[in-house]
Coordinates of C-alpha atoms and ligand atoms in Angstrom, one line a residue:
X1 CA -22.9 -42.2 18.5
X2 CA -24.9 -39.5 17.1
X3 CA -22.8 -37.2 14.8
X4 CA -23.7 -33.6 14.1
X5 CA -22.6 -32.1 11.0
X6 CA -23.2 -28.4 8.9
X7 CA -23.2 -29.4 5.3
X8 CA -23.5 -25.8 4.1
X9 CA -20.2 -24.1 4.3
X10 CA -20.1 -21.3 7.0
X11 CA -21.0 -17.6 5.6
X12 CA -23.5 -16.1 2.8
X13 CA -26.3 -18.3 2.0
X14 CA -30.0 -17.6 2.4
X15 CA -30.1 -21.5 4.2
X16 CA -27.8 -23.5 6.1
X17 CA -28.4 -27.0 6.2
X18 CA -26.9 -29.2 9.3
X19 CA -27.6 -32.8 9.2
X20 CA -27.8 -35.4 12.1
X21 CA -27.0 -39.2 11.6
X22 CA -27.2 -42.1 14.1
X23 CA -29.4 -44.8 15.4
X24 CA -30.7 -41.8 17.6
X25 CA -30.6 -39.0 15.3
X26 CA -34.0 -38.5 14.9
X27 CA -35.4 -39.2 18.3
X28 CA -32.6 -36.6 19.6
X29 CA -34.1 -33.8 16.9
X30 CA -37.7 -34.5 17.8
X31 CA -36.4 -33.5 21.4
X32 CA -35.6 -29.8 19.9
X33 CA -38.1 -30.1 17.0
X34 CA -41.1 -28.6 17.8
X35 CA -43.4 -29.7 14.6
X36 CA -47.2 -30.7 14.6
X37 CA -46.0 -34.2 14.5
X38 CA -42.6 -36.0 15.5
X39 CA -40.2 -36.7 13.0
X40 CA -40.2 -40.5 14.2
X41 CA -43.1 -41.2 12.4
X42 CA -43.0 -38.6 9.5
X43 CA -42.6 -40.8 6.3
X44 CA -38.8 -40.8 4.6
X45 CA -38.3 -37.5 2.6
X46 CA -41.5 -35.6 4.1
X47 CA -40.5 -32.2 4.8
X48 CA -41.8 -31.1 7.9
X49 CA -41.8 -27.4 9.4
X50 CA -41.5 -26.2 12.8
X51 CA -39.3 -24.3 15.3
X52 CA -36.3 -25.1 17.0
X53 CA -36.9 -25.4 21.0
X54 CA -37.2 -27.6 23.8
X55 CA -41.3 -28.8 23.3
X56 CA -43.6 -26.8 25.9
X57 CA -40.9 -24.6 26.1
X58 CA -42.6 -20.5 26.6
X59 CA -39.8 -18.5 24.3
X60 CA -40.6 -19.1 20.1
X61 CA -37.9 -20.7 18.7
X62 CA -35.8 -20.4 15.3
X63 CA -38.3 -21.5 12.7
X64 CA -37.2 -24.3 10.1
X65 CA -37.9 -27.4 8.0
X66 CA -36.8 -30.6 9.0
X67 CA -36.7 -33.9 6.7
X68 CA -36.0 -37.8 7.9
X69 CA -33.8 -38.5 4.8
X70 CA -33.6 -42.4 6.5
X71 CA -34.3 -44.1 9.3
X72 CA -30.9 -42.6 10.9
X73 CA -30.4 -39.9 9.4
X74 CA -32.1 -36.2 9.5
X75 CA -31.3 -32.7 7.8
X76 CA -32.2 -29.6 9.5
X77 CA -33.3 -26.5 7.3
X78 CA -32.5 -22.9 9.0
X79 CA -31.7 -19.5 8.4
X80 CA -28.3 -18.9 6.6
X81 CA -25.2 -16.8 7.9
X82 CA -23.7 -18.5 11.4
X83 CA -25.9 -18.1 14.1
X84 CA -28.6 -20.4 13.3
X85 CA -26.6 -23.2 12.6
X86 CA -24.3 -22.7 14.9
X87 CA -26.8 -22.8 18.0
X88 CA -28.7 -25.9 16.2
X89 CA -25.4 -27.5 16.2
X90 CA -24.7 -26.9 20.0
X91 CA -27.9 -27.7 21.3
X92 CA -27.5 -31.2 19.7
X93 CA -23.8 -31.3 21.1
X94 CA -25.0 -30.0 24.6
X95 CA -27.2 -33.2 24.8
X96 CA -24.1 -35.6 23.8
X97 CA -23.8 -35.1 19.9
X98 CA -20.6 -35.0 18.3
X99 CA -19.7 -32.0 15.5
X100 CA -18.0 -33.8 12.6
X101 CA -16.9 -31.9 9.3
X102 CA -18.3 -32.2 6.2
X103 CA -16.6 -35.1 3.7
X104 CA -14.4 -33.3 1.2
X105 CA -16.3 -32.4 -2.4
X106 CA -15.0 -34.0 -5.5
X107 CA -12.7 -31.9 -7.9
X108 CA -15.4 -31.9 -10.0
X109 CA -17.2 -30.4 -7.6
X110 CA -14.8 -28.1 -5.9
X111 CA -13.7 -26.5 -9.2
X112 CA -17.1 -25.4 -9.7
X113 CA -17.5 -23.6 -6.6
X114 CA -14.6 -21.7 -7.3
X115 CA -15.5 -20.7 -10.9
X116 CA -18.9 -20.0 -9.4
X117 CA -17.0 -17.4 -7.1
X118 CA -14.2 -16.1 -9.5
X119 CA -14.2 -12.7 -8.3
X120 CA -12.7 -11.6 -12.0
X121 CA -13.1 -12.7 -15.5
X122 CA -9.2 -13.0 -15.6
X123 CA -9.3 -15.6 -12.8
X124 CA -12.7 -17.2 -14.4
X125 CA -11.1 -18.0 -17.4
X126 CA -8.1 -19.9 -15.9
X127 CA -11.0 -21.7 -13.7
X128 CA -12.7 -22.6 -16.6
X129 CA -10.1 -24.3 -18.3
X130 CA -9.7 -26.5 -15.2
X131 CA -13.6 -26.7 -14.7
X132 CA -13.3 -28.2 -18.9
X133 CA -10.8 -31.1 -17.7
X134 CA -6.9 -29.7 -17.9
X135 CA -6.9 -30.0 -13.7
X136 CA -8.3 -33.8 -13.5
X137 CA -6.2 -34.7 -17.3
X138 CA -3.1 -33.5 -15.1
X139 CA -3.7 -35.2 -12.2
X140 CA -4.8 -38.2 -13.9
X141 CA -1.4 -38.3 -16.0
X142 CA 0.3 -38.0 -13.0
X143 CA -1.1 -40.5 -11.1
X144 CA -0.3 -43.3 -14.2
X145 CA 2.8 -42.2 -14.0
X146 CA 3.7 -43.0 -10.3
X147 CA 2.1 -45.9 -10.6
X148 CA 3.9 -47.7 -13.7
X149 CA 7.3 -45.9 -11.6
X150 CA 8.2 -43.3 -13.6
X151 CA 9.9 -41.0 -11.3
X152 CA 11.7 -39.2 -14.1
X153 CA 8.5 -38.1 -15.9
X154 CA 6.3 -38.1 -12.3
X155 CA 9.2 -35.6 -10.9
X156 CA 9.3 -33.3 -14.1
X157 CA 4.8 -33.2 -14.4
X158 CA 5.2 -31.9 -10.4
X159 CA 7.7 -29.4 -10.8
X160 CA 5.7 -28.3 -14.1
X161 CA 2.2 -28.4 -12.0
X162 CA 4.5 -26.0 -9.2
X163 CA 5.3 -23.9 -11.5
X164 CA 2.3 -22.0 -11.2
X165 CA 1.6 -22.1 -7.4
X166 CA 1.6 -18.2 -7.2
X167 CA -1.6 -18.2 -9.5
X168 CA -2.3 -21.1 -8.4
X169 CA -2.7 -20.5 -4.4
X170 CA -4.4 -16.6 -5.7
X171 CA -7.5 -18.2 -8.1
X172 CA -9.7 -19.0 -4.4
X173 CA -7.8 -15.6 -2.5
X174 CA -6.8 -12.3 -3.6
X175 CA -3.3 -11.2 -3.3
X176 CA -3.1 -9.3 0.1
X177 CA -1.6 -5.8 -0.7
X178 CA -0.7 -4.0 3.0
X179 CA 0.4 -0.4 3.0
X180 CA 2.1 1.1 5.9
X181 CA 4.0 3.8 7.2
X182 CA 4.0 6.7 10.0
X183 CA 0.9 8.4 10.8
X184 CA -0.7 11.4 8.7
X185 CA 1.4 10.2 5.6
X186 CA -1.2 9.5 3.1
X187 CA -2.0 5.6 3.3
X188 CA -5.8 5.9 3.9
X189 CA -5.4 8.6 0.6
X190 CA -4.0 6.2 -1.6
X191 CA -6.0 3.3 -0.3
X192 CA -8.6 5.6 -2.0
X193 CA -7.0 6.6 -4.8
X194 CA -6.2 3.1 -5.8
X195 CA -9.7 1.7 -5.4
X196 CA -11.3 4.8 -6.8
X197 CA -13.9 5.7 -4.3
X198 CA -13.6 6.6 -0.8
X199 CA -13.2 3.2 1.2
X200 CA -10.7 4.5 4.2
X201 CA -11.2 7.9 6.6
X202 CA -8.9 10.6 5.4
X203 CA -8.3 13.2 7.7
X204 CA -5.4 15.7 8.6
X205 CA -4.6 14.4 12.1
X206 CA -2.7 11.7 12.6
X207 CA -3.8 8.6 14.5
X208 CA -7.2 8.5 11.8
X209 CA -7.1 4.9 11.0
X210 CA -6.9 2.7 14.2
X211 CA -8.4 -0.6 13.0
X212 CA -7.5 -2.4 9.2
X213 CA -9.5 -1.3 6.9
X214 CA -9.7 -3.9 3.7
X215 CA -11.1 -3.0 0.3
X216 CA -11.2 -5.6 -2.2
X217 CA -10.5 -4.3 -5.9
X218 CA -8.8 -6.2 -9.2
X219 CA -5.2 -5.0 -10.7
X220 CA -5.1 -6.2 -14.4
X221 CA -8.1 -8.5 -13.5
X222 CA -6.2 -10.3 -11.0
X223 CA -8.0 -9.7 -7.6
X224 CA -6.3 -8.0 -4.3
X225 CA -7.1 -7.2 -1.2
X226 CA -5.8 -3.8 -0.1
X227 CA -5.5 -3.0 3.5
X228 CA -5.0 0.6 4.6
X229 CA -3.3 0.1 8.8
X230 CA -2.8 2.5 11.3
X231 CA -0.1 4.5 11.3
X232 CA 2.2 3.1 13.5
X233 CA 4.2 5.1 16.2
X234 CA 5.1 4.9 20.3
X235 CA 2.2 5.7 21.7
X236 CA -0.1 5.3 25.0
X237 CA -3.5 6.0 23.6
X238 CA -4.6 2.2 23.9
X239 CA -7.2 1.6 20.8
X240 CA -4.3 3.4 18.7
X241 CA -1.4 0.7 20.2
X242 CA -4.1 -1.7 19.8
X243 CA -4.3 -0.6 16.1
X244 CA -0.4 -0.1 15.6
X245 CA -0.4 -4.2 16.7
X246 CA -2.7 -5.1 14.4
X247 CA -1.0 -3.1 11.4
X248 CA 2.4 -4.9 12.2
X249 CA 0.7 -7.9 12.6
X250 CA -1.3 -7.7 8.8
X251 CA 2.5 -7.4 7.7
X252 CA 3.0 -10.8 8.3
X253 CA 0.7 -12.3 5.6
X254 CA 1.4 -9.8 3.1
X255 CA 2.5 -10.8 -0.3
X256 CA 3.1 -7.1 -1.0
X257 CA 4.2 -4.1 1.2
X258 CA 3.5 -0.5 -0.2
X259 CA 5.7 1.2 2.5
X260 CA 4.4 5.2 2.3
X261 CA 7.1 7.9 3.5
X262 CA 6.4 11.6 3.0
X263 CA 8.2 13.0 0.3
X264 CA 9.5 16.3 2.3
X265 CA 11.2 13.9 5.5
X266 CA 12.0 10.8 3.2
X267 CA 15.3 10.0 3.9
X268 CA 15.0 11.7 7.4
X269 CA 16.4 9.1 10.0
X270 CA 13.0 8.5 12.0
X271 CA 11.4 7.3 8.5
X272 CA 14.2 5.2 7.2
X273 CA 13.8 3.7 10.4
X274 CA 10.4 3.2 10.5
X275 CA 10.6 1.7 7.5
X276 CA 13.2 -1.1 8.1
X277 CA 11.1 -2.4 11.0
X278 CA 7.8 -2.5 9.1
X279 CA 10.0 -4.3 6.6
X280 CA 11.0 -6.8 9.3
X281 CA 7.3 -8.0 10.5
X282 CA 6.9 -8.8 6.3
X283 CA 8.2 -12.3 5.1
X284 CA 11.0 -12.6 2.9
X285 CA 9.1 -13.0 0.2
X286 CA 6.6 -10.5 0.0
X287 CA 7.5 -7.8 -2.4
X288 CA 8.4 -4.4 -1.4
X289 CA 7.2 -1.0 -2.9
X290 CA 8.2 1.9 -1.3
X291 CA 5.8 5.3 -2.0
X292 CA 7.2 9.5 -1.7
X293 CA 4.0 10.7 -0.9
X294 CA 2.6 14.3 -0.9
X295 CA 5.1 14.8 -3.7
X296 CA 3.3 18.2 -4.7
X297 CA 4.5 19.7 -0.9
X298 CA 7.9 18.8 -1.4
X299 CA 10.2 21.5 -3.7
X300 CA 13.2 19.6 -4.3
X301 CA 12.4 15.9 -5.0
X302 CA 16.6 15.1 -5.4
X303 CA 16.1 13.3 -2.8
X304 CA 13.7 10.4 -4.3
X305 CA 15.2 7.6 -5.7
X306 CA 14.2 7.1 -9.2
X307 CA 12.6 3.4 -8.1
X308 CA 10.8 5.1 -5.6
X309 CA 7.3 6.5 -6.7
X310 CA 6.1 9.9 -5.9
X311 CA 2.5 10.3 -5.5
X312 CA 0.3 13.1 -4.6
X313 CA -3.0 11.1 -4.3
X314 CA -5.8 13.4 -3.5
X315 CA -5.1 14.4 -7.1
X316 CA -4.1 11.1 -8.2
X317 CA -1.2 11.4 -9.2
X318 CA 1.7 8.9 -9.6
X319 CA -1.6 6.3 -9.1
X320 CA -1.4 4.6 -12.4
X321 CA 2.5 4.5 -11.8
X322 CA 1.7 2.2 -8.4
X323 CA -0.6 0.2 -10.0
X324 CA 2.0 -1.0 -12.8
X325 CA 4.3 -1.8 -10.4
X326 CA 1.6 -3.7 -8.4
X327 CA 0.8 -5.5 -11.2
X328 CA 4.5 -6.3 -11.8
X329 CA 4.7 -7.3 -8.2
X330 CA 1.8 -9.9 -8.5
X331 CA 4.0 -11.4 -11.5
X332 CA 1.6 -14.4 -13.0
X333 CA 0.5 -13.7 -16.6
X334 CA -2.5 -15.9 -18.3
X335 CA -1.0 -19.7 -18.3
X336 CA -1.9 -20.9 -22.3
X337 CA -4.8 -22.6 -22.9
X338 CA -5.3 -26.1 -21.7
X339 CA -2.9 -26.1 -19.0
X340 CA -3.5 -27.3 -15.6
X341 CA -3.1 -25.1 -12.5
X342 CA -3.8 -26.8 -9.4
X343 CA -6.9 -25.6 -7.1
X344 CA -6.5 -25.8 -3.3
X345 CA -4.2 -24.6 -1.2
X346 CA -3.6 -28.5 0.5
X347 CA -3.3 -29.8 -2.9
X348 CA 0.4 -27.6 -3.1
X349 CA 1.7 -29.4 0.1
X350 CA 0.4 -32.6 -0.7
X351 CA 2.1 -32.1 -4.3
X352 CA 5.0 -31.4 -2.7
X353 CA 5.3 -34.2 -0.3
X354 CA 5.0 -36.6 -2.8
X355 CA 8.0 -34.4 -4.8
X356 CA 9.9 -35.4 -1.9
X357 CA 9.0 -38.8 -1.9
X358 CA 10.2 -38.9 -5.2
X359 CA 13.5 -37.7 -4.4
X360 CA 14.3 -39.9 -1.4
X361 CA 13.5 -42.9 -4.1
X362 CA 10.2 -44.0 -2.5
X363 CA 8.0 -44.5 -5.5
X364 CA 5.5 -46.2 -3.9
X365 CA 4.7 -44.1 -1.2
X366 CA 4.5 -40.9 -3.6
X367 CA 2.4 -43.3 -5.6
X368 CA -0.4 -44.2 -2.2
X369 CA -0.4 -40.2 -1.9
X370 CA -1.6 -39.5 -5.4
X371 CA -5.0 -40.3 -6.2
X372 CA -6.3 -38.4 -3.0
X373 CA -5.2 -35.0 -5.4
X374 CA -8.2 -35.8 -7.8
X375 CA -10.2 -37.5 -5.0
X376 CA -10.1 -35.8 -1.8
X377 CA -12.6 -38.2 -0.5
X378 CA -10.0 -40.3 0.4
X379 CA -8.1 -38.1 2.0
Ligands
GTP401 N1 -0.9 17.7 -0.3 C1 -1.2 16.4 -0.1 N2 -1.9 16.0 1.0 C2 -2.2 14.7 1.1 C3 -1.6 13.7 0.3 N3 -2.0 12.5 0.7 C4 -2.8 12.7 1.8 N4 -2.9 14.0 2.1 C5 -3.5 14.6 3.2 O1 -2.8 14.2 4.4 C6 -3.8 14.0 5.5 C7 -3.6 12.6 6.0 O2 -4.1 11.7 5.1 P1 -4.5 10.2 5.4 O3 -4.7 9.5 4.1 O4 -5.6 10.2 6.4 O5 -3.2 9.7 6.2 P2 -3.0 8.3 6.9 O6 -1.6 7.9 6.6 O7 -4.0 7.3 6.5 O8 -3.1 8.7 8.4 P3 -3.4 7.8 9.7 O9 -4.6 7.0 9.4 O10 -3.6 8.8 10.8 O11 -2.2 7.0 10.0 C8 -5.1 14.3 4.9 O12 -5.5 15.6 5.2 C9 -4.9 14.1 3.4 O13 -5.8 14.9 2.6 C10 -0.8 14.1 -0.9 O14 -0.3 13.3 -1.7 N5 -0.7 15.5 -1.0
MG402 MG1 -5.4 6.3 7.7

């Protein structure tokens, strides 16, 4: 079988690299490879350039660089981003390749990608501590443990390591802030107002946003995603449905709701419920913070309870207030030096599994899940 494979991951890059193994791989490439010479008979390691097409083909194909790294066993250079790749990768599968992923990177490995893309200094630093060895000494402690049985001790490292899963999950992915609320109320304003420049369409008719609009800023260094929605309402303009859809549906991943009401119809009955069924698309445990805005049109603000911020965002006010309680909403603080905070998203489940194994008094299985956490190759 020949097996097709993209070893550079999927996005940014200036090159992707997709490599081709099996007692065919090269002859197959050759059939695409349009060089001076064929890659059958190009010495081990010579890199060779030409384009990517069928040979005597009329159209110019994607130019590249293609190496014999061994006698089965090819890499092909290309442009970056996804379409190069991507039809590379199909035009080997359309002639009876199979796509296989990548083998997982080490810890080492993966830690330094992620330090490498810390988006803040806040989150750098905790990477960097795992990066200098607190990570691996954890999971190393914890796989001794298991193995001489010491469930006690195994049990209480875990529930220490998951602890920190809400900075933990947050050091590869921003928190995802959502605000929402009726039309014309002021979301794309504050969306602005919070990340101090004009990301979102403001404008005094409502129906303005119709798509998500995401701008990526940091709250006390910690990174978050904000995304402004449309304003949602009954309506049968269809891109603006379309839009109200997609709003209630970025509710469901949020890990915080800012839910916007205009101060002057607050506690009317349309907005209280408009917010309760926002509130219903969110998870139980996304937190909720609910915004009065266009608090400089309203006379009387008695009606605003004191939790409740007022904001009048074109002037920025009642901005810094929001961001505190953002920040209060995110909830991690800096864990002290030295201590580990697992990396990987599949490294929480897995962790957890083996919690479970624990509990249900099978030692040795929790023990056969372990070393996979610092070794993913053997996942
Ligand atoms: N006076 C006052 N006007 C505001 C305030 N916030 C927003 N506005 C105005 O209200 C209008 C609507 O603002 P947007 O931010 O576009 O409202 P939106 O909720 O994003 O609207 P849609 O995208 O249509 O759902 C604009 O004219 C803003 O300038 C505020 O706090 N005070
Ligand atoms: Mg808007």
């Amino acid at each position: 079988m020949t097996r097709v494979c993209r070893l550079t991951p999927a996005g940014r890059g200036a090159i992707a690299v997709v490599e081709v193994t099996g007692a065919d791989a090269v002859r197959l490439v050759d059939s695409w490879f349009g060089g001076a010479h064929p890659l059958t008979t190009a010495p081990i390691n010579a890199i060779r350039f030409g384009s990517w097409r069928r040979p005597h083909a009329d159209t110019p194909g994607e130019e590249l660089v293609a190496v014999r790294t061994a006698t089965d066993r090819v890499e092909v250079h290309c442009h970056g981003g996804v379409a190069a790749a991507a039809a590379i990768v199909a035009s080997l599968v359309s002639d009876g390749a199979v796509e296989t992923k990548p083998s997982p990177a080490s810890l080492a490995d993966e830690l330094q990608d992620a330090l490498a893309n810390a988006p803040t200094e806040r989150v750098a630093g905790v990477l960097l501590d795992q990066v200098n060895g607190s990570l691996d000494a954890a999971l190393r402690s914890l796989i001794s443990l298991l193995d001489a049985g010491d469930a006690t001790q195994a049990g209480a490292l875990i529930d220490d390591l998951l602890s920190r899963e809400r900075l933990g999950r947050r050091l590869t992915q921003p928190w995802r802030i959502v605000i929402a609320g009726a039309p014309n109320v002021g979301k794309s304003s504050l969306v602005n107002a919070l990340v101090g420049f004009d990301r979102a369409i403001v404008y005094d008719l409502p129906g303005t946003t119709r798509d998500v609009v995401t701008a990526t800023t940091a709250v006390s260094g910690w990174p978050v995603t904000l995304a402004d929605t449309a304003g949602v309402r009954a309506t049968d303009n269809v891109i603006e449905a379309a839009g109200v859809e997609l709003a209630r549906a970025t509710l469901r991943s949020a890990d915080i709701v800012v839910v916007v009401r205009e101060a002057a119809a607050f506690a009317s009955p349309e907005a209280l419920e408009l917010r309760d069924s926002l509130l219903a698309e969110a998870t139980v445990n996304a937190a909720v913070i609910e915004v009065a805005s266009k608090a400089d049109l309203n006379p009387r603000s008695d009606s605003i309870p004191s939790e409740v911020i007022a904001t009048d965002a074109p002037n920025g006010i009642g901005v810094d207030r929001l961001l505190a309680t953002i920040e209060r909403a995110i909830g991690v603080g800096d864990p002290p030096h030295g201590v580990a905070v697992i990396v990987g998203r599949w490294r929480y489940e897995r962790l957890r599994s083996i919690r479970r194994h624990l509990l249900d008094g099978e030692i040795a299985t929790a023990a056969a899940a372990a070393p996979a956490l610092l070794a993913p190759e053997l996942l």
